[in-house]
Short mmCIF file of C-alpha atoms in Angstrom, two decimals:
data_model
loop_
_atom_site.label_atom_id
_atom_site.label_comp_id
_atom_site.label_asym_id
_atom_site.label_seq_id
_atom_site.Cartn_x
_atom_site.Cartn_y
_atom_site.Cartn_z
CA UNK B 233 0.00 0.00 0.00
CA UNK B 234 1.47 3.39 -1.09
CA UNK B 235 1.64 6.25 1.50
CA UNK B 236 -1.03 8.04 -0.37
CA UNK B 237 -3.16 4.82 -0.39
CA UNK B 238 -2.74 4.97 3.90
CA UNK B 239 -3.50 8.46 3.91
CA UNK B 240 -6.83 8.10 2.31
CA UNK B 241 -8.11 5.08 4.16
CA UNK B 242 -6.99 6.80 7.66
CA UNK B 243 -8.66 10.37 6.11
CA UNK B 244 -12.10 8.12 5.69
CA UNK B 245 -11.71 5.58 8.87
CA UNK B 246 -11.07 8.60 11.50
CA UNK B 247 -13.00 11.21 9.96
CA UNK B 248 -12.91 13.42 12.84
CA UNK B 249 -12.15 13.89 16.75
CA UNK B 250 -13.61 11.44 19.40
CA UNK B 251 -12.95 7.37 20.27
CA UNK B 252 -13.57 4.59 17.64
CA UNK B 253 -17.45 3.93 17.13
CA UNK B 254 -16.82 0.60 18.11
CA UNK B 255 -18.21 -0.91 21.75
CA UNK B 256 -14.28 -1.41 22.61
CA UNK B 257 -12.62 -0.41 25.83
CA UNK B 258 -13.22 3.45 25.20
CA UNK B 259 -17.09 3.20 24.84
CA UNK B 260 -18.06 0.28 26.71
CA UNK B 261 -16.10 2.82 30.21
CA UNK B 262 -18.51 5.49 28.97
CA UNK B 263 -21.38 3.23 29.47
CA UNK B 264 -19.97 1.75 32.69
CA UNK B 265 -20.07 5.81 33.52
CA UNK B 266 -23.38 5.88 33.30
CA UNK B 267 -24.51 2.57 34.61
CA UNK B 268 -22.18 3.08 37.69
CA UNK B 269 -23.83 6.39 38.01
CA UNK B 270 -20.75 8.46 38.14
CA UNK B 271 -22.29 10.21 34.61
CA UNK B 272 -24.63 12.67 34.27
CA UNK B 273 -27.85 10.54 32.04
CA UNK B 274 -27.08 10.55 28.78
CA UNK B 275 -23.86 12.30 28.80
CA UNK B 276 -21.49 9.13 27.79
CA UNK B 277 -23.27 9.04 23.99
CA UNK B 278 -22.98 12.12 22.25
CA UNK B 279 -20.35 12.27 19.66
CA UNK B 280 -17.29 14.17 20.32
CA UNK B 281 -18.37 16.98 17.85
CA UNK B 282 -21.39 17.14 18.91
CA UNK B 283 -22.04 20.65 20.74
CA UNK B 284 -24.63 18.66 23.14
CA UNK B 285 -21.16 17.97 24.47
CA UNK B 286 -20.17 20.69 25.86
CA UNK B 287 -23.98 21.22 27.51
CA UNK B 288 -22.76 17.68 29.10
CA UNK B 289 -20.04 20.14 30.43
CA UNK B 290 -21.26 22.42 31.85
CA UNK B 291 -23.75 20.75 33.33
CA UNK B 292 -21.33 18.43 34.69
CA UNK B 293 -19.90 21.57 36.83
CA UNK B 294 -23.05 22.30 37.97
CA UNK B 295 -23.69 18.61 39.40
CA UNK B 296 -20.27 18.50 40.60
CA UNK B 297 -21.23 21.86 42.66
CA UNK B 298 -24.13 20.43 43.96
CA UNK B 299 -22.77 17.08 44.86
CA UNK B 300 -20.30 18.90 46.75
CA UNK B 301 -22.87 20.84 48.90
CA UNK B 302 -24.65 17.68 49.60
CA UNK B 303 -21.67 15.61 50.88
CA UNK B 304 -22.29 13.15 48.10
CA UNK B 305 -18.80 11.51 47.04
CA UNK B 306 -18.13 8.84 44.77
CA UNK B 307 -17.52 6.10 47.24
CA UNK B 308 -21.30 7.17 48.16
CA UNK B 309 -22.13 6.00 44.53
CA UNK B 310 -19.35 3.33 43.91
CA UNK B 311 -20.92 0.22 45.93
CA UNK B 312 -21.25 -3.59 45.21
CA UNK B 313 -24.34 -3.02 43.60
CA UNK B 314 -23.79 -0.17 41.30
CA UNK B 315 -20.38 -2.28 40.45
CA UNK B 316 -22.61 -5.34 39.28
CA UNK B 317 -24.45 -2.31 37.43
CA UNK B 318 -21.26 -2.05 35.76
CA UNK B 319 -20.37 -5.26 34.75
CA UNK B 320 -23.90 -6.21 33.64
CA UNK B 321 -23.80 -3.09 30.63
CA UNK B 322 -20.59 -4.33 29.57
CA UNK B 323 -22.03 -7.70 29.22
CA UNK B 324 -25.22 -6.38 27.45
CA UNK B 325 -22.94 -4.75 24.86
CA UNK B 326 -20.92 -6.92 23.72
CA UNK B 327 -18.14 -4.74 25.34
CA UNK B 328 -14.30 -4.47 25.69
CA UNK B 329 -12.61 -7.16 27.93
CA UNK B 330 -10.69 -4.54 29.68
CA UNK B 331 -14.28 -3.76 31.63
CA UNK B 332 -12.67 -7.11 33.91
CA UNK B 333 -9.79 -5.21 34.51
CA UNK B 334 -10.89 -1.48 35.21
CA UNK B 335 -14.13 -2.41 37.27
CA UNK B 336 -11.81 -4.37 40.16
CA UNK B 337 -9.33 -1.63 40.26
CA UNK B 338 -12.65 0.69 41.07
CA UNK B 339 -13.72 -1.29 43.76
CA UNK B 340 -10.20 -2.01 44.88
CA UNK B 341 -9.80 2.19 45.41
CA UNK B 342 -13.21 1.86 47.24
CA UNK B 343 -12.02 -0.95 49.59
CA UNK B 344 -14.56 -3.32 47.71
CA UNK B 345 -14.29 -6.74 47.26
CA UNK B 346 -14.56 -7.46 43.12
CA UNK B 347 -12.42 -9.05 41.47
CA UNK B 348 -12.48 -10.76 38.05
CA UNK B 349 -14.55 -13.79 38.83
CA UNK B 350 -17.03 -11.72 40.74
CA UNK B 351 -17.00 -9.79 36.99
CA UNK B 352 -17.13 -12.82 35.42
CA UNK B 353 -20.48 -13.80 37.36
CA UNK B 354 -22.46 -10.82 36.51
CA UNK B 355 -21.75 -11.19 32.33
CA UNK B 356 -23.09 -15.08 32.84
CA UNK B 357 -26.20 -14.12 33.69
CA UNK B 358 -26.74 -11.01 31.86
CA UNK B 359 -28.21 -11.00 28.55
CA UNK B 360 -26.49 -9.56 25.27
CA UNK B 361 -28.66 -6.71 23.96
CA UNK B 362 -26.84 -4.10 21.64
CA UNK B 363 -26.05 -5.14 18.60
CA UNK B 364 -22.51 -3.11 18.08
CA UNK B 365 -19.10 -3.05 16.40
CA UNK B 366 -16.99 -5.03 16.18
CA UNK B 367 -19.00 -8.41 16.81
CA UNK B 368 -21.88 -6.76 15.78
CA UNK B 369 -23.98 -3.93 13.10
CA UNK B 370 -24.26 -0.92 14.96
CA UNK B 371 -21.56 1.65 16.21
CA UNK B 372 -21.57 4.12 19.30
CA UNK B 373 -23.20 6.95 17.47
CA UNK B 374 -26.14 4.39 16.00
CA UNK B 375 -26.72 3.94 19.72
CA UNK B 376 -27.35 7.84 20.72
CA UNK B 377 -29.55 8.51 18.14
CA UNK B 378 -31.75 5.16 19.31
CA UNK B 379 -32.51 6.52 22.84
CA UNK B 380 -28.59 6.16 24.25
CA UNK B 381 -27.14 4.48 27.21
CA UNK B 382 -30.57 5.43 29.11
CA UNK B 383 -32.85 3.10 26.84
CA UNK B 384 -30.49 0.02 27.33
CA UNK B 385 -30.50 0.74 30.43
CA UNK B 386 -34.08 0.65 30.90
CA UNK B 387 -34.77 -2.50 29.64
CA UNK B 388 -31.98 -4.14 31.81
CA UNK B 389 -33.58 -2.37 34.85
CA UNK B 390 -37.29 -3.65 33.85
CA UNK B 391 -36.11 -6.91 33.49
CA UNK B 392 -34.31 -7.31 36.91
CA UNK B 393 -30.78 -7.07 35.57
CA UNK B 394 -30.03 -3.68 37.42
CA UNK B 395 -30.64 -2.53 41.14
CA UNK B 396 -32.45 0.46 40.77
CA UNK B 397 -31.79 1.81 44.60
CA UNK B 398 -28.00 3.12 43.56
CA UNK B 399 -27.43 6.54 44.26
CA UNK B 400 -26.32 8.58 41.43
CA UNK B 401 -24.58 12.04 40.53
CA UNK B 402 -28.16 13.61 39.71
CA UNK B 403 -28.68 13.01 43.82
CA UNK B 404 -31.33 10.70 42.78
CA UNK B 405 -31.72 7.13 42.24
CA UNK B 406 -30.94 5.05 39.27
CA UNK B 407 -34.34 3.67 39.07
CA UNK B 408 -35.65 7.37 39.61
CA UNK B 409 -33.30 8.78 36.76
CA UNK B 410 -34.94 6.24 34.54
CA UNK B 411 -38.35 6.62 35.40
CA UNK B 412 -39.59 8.60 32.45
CA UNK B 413 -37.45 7.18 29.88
CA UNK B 414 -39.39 4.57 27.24
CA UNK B 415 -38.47 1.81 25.42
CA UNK B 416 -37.90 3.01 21.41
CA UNK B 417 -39.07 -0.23 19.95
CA UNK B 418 -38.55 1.11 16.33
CA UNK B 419 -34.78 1.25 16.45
CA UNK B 420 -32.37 -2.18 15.97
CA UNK B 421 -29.46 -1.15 18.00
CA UNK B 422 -30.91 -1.78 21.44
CA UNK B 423 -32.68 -5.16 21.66
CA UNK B 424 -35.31 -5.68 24.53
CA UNK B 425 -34.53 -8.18 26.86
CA UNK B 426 -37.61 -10.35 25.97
CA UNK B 427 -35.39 -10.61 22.74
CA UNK B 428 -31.79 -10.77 23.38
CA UNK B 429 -28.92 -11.42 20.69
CA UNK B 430 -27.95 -14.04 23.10
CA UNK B 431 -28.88 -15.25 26.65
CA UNK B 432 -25.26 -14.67 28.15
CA UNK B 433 -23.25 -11.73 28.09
CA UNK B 434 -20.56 -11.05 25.33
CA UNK B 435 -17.76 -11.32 27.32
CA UNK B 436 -17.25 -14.28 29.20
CA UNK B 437 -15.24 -15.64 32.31
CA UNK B 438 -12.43 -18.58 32.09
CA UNK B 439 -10.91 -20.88 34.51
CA UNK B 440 -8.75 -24.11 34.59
CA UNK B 441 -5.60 -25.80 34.79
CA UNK B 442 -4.21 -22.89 32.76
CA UNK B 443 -5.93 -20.37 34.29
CA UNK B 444 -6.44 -21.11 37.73
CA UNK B 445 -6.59 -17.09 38.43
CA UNK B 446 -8.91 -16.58 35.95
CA UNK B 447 -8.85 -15.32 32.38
CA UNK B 448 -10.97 -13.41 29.82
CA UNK B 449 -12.46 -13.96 26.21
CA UNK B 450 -14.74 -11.32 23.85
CA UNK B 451 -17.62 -13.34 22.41
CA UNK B 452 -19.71 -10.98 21.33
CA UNK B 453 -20.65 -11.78 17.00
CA UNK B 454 -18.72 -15.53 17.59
CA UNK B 455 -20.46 -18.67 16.19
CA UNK B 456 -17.69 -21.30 17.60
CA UNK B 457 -16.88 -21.11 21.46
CA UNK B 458 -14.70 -23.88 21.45
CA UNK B 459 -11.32 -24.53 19.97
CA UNK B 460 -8.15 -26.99 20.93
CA UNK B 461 -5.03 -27.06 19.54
CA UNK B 462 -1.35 -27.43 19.97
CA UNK B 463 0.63 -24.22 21.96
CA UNK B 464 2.95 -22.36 19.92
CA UNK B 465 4.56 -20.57 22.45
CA UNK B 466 6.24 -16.83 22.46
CA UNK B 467 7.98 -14.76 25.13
CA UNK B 468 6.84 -11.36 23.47
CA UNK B 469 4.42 -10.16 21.50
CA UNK B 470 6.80 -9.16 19.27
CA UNK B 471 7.97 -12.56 18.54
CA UNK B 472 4.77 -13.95 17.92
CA UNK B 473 3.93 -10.69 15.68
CA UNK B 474 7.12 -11.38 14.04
CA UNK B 475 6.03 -15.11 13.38
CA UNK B 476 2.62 -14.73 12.03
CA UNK B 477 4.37 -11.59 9.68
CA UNK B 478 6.38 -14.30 8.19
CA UNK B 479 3.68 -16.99 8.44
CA UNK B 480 4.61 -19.51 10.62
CA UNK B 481 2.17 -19.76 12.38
CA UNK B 482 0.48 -23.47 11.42
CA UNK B 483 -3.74 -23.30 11.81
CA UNK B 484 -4.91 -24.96 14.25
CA UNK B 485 -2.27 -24.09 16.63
CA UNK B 486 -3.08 -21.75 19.75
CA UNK B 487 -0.71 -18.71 20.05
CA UNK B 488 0.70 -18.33 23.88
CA UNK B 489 2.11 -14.51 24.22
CA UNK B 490 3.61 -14.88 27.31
CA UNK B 491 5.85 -12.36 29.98
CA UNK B 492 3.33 -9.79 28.67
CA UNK B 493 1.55 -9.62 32.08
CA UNK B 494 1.57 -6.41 34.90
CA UNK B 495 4.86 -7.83 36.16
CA UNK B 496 6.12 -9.64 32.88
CA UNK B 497 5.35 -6.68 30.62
CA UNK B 498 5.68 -4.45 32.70
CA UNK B 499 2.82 -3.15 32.30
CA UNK B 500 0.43 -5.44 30.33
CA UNK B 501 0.23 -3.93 27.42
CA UNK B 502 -3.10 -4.92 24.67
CA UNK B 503 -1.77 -7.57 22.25
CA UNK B 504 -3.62 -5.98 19.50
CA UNK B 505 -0.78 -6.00 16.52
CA UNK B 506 -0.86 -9.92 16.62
CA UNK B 507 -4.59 -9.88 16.53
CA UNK B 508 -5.37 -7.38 13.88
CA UNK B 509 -2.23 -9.21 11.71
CA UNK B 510 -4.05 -12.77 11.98
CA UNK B 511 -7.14 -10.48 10.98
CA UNK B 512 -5.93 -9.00 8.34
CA UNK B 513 -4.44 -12.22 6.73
CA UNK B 514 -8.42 -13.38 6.78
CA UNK B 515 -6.85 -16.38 9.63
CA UNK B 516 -8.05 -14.97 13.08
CA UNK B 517 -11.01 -18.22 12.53
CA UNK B 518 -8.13 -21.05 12.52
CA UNK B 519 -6.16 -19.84 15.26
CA UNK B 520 -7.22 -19.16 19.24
CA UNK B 521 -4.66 -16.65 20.63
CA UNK B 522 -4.00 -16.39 24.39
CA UNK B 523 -1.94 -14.53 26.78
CA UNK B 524 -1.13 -12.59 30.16
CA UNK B 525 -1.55 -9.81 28.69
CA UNK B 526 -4.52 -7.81 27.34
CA UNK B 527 -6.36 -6.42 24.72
CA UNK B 528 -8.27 -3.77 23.40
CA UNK B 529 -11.89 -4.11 22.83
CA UNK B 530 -11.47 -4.94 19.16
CA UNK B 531 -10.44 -7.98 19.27
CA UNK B 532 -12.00 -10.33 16.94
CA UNK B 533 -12.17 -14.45 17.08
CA UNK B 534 -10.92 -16.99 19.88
CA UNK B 535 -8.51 -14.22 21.82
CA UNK B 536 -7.68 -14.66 25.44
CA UNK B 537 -6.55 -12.37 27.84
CA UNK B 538 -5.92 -11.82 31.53
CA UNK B 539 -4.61 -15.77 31.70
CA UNK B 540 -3.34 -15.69 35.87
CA UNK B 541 -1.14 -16.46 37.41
CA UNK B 542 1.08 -14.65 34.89
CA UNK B 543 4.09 -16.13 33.81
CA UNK B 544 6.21 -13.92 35.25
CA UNK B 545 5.51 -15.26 39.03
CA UNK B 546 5.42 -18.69 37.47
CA UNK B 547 1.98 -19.58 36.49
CA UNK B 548 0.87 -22.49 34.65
CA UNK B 549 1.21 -20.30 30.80
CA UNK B 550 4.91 -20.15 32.11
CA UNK B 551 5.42 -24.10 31.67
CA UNK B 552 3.66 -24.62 28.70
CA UNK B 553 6.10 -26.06 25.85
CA UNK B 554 5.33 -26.00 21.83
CA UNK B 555 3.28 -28.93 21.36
CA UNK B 556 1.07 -29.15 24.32
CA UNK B 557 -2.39 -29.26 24.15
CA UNK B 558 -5.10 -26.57 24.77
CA UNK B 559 -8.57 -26.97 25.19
CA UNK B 560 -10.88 -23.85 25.42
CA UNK B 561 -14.57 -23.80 26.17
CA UNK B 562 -15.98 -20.69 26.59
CA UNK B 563 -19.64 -21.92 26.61
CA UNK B 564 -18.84 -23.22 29.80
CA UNK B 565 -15.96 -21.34 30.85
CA UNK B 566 -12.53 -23.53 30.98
CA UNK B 567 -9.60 -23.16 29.43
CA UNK B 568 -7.03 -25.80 30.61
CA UNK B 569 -3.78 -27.43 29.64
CA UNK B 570 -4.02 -31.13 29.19
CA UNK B 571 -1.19 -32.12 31.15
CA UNK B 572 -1.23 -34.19 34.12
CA UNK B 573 -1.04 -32.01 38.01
CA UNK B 574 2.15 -33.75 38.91
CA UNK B 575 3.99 -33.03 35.04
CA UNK B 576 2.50 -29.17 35.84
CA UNK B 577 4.70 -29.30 39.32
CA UNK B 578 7.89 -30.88 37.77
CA UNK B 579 7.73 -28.27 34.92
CA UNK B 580 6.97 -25.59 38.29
CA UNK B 581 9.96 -26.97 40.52
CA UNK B 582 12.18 -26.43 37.58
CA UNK B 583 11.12 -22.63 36.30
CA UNK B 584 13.12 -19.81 36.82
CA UNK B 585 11.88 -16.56 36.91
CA UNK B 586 12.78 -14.59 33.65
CA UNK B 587 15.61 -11.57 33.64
CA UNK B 588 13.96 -8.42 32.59
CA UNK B 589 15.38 -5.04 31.12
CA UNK B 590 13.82 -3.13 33.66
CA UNK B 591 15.96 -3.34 36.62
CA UNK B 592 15.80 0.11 37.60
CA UNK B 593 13.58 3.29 37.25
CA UNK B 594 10.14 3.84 37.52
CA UNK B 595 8.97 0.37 35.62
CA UNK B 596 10.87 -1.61 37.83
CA UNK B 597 8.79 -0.03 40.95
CA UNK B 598 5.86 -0.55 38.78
CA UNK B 599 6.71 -3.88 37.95
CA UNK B 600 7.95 -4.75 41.60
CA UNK B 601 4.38 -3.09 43.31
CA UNK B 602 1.80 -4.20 41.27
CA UNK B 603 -0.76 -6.97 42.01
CA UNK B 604 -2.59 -9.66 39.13
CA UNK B 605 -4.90 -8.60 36.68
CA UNK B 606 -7.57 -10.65 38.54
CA UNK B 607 -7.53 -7.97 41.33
CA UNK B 608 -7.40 -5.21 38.42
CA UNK B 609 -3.57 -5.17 38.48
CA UNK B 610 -3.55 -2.50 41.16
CA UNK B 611 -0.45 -0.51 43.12
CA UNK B 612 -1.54 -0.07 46.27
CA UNK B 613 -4.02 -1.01 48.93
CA UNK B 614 -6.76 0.43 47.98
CA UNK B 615 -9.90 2.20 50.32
CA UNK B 616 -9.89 -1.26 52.46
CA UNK B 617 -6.36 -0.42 54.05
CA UNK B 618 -6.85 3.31 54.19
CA UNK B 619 -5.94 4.52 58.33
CA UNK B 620 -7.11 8.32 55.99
CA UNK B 621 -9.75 9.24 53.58
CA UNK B 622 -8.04 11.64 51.69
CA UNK B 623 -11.34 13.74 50.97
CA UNK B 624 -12.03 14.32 54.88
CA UNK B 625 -10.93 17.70 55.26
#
C-alpha cells in the first residue's frame, strides 16, 4: 500500500475527533459511567463533535457543585451493587474485555471486594442486547440517536438485571433517573430483553488448569466457542507478531504470548498487533490466541486475555512447551492445559523466573508493586487499608 493509499483510508476511517465507534474499551467505560452512576444521564453518547457535548459540560460543573454541597462523594455511589451495574452493561454490549480489569481496580480504590470472577459472574447471567461493532452492526453513534445508554439501560432495569436503589450524581436514584425514559421499539441497535442477541453476556469468564486465576475472552458476534489445539509458544508479543508476519504460524495451533503480564510486561500492554495481523491475513477463525496480557476491545475471534497467574511469578502459561495441548470452552468457561497435576509441578519446581530489562527506574517499581490482573492489576491497597480518607478535610 502506497503512503497516499494509507493516507486516504486513515482520512475516511477517523474522519474526525472522538474514540472509535466501536463498543471497545473506550465506549463500553462510557457506558460503565453511566450505569455506575458516576455520569450525568445521557452524557457518555454524544459524539465528540457534537455541541450537546459541551452542555454535558457544563452541566457536569453544575452537578459537581451540587454534589459537593450535599456531601455526596463517589464512594457514596461506587458500591457492590452499582459495580454489578457495571459489569452487567458491559455484558449487554458486547463490550471491551478490559471492563474485567478497570471495574476491580474501582472497587479495589473503594475498599470493595470485586475481582475478576465476581465480573465474570455478573456477564453469565446477563443477557447480550446491543447489537454493536466489532461483533456486531451498529456503532456508538447508532446507539445515541436510538434513545442512548438510558434506553439500554431501561430494559436491563425492567427486566431485573439492574438494582435500581444506587445513588447517582443527579442526587437521585438510578431507578428514579430512569423513570420517564421509554423503550424506542422502532430502532435495531438496542434489543429488549424479551429478545436478546444471546442469553449470556458477550464477554465471558475462564478458569482451569491454565488459568487457575482466571482469564478473559470477547464473544460478542462468535459462532464457535470452542477450539483446541497445539501451543505455539512466544515470550513477546513481538515474537509472535514477528512469526505470524512471516507466516509460521500453522492453523490450528493456539498462540501463547507470554511475559506480557503487569509484572512480565511491565505493564500489560493490549496484544492488538498480533490480533489485527491474523485479521488481516483473513486467519483470526483457525487460530485461538491467548496470553497474560490484554487487549483492546477490538479484538476479533478466539482471543484470550488476563490468563493468571502470569508467567512472570510462574503460572501455569509459564510451563507450557510447543506442542502441548489446549482446550478452550468458553460456553462453559474452561480453558485448561491437558497435562497431568504432577507433570505441571515438575515443569513448576524447575522454572526460573525470567531476567527483565527493567531493573531500575520507575517500571521496575511498577513492575515490583503491582498486584494480578484478577484484582485489576492495582499498586496499592486500595480504600480497604486506608488509616485516611483523603477527601475528609
Amino acid at each position: 500500500m502506497s503512503d497516499a493509499d494509507l493516507l486516504e483510508l486513515e482520512c475516511h476511517a477517523c474522519p474526525g475527533a472522538g474514540a472509535c465507534g466501536g463498543q471497545v474499551t473506550a465506549n463500553t467505560m462510557a457506558c460503565v459511567s453511566e450505569a455506575m452512576g458516576l455520569a450525568l444521564p445521557y452524557s457518555a453518547g454524544p459524539p465528540a463533535e457534537y455541541t450537546s457535548r459541551d452542555e454535558y459540560g457544563t452541566a457536569s460543573g453544575k452537578a459537581v457543585m451540587e454534589l459537593l454541597a450535599r456531601n455526596i462523594r463517589p464512594r457514596d455511589i461506587v458500591t457492590r451493587k452499582s459495580l454489578e451495574n457495571a459489569a452487567v452493561i458491559v455484558a449487554a454490549t458486547g463490550g471491551s474485555t478490559n471492563g474485567a480489569l478497570h471495574l476491580p481496580a474501582i472497587a479495589h480504590e473503594a475498599g470493595i471486594d470485586f475481582d475478576l470472577f465476581a465480573v465474570a459472574e455478573i456477564f453469565k447471567k446477563t443477557p447480550y442486547l446491543a447489537d454493536l461493532k466489532p461483533g456486531g452492526r451498529f456503532v456508538a453513534k447508532d446507539m445515541y440517536e436510538a434513545g442512548g445508554v438510558p434506553v439500554l439501560l431501561k430494559t436491563l432495569l425492567d427486566g431485573g438485571y439492574l438494582h435500581g436503589d444506587c445513588m447517582t450524581v443527579t442526587g437521585k436514584t438510578l431507578a428514579e433517573n430512569l423513570r420517564d425514559v421509554k423503550f424506542n421499539p422502532s430502532q435495531e441497535v438496542i434489543r429488549p430483553v424479551t429478545n436478546p442477541l444471546s442469553p449470556t453476556g458477550g464477554v465471558v469468564g475462564l478458569k482451569g488448569s491454565l488459568a487457575p486465576d482466571g482469564a478473559i475472552v470477547k464473544v460478542a458476534g462468535m459462532s464457535n466457542l470452542k477450539f483446541r489445539g497445539p501451543a505455539r509458544c512466544f515470550d513477546s508479543e513481538e515474537e509472535a507478531f514477528a512469526a505470524v508476519q512471516e507466516r509460521r504460524i500453522k492453523r490450528g495451533e493456539v498462540i501463547v504470548i507470554r511475559y506480557e503480564g503487569p509484572k512480565g510486561g511491565p505493564g500489560m500492554r493490549e496484544m492488538l498487533s498480533t490480533t489485527a495481523a491474523l485479521y488481516g491475513q483473513g486467519e483470526s477463525e483457525h487460530y485461538a490466541l491467548i496470553t497474560d496480557g490484554r487487549f483492546s476491545g477490538a479484538t476479533r475471534g478466539m482471543c484470550i486475555g488476563h490468563v493468571g497467574p502470569e508467567a512472570a511469578v510462574g503460572g501455569p502459561i509459564g510451563l507450557l512447551r510447543d506442542g502441548d495441548m489446549i482446550a478452550i470452552d468458553a460456553d462453559k468457561g474452561t480453558l485448561d492445559v491437558e497435562l497431568a497435576p504432577d507433570e505441571l509441578a515438575r515443569r513448576k519446581a524447575a522454572w526460573k523466573p525470567r531476567t527483565t530489562m527493567y531493573t531500575s527506574g520507575v517500571l521496575h517499581k511498577y513492575a515490583v508493586g503491582v498486584g494480578p490482573a484478577r484484582a485489576g492489576a492495582v499498586t496499592h491497597p486500595g480504600g480497604k487499608a486506608e488509616g485516611h480518607v483523603y477527601a475528609d478535610i
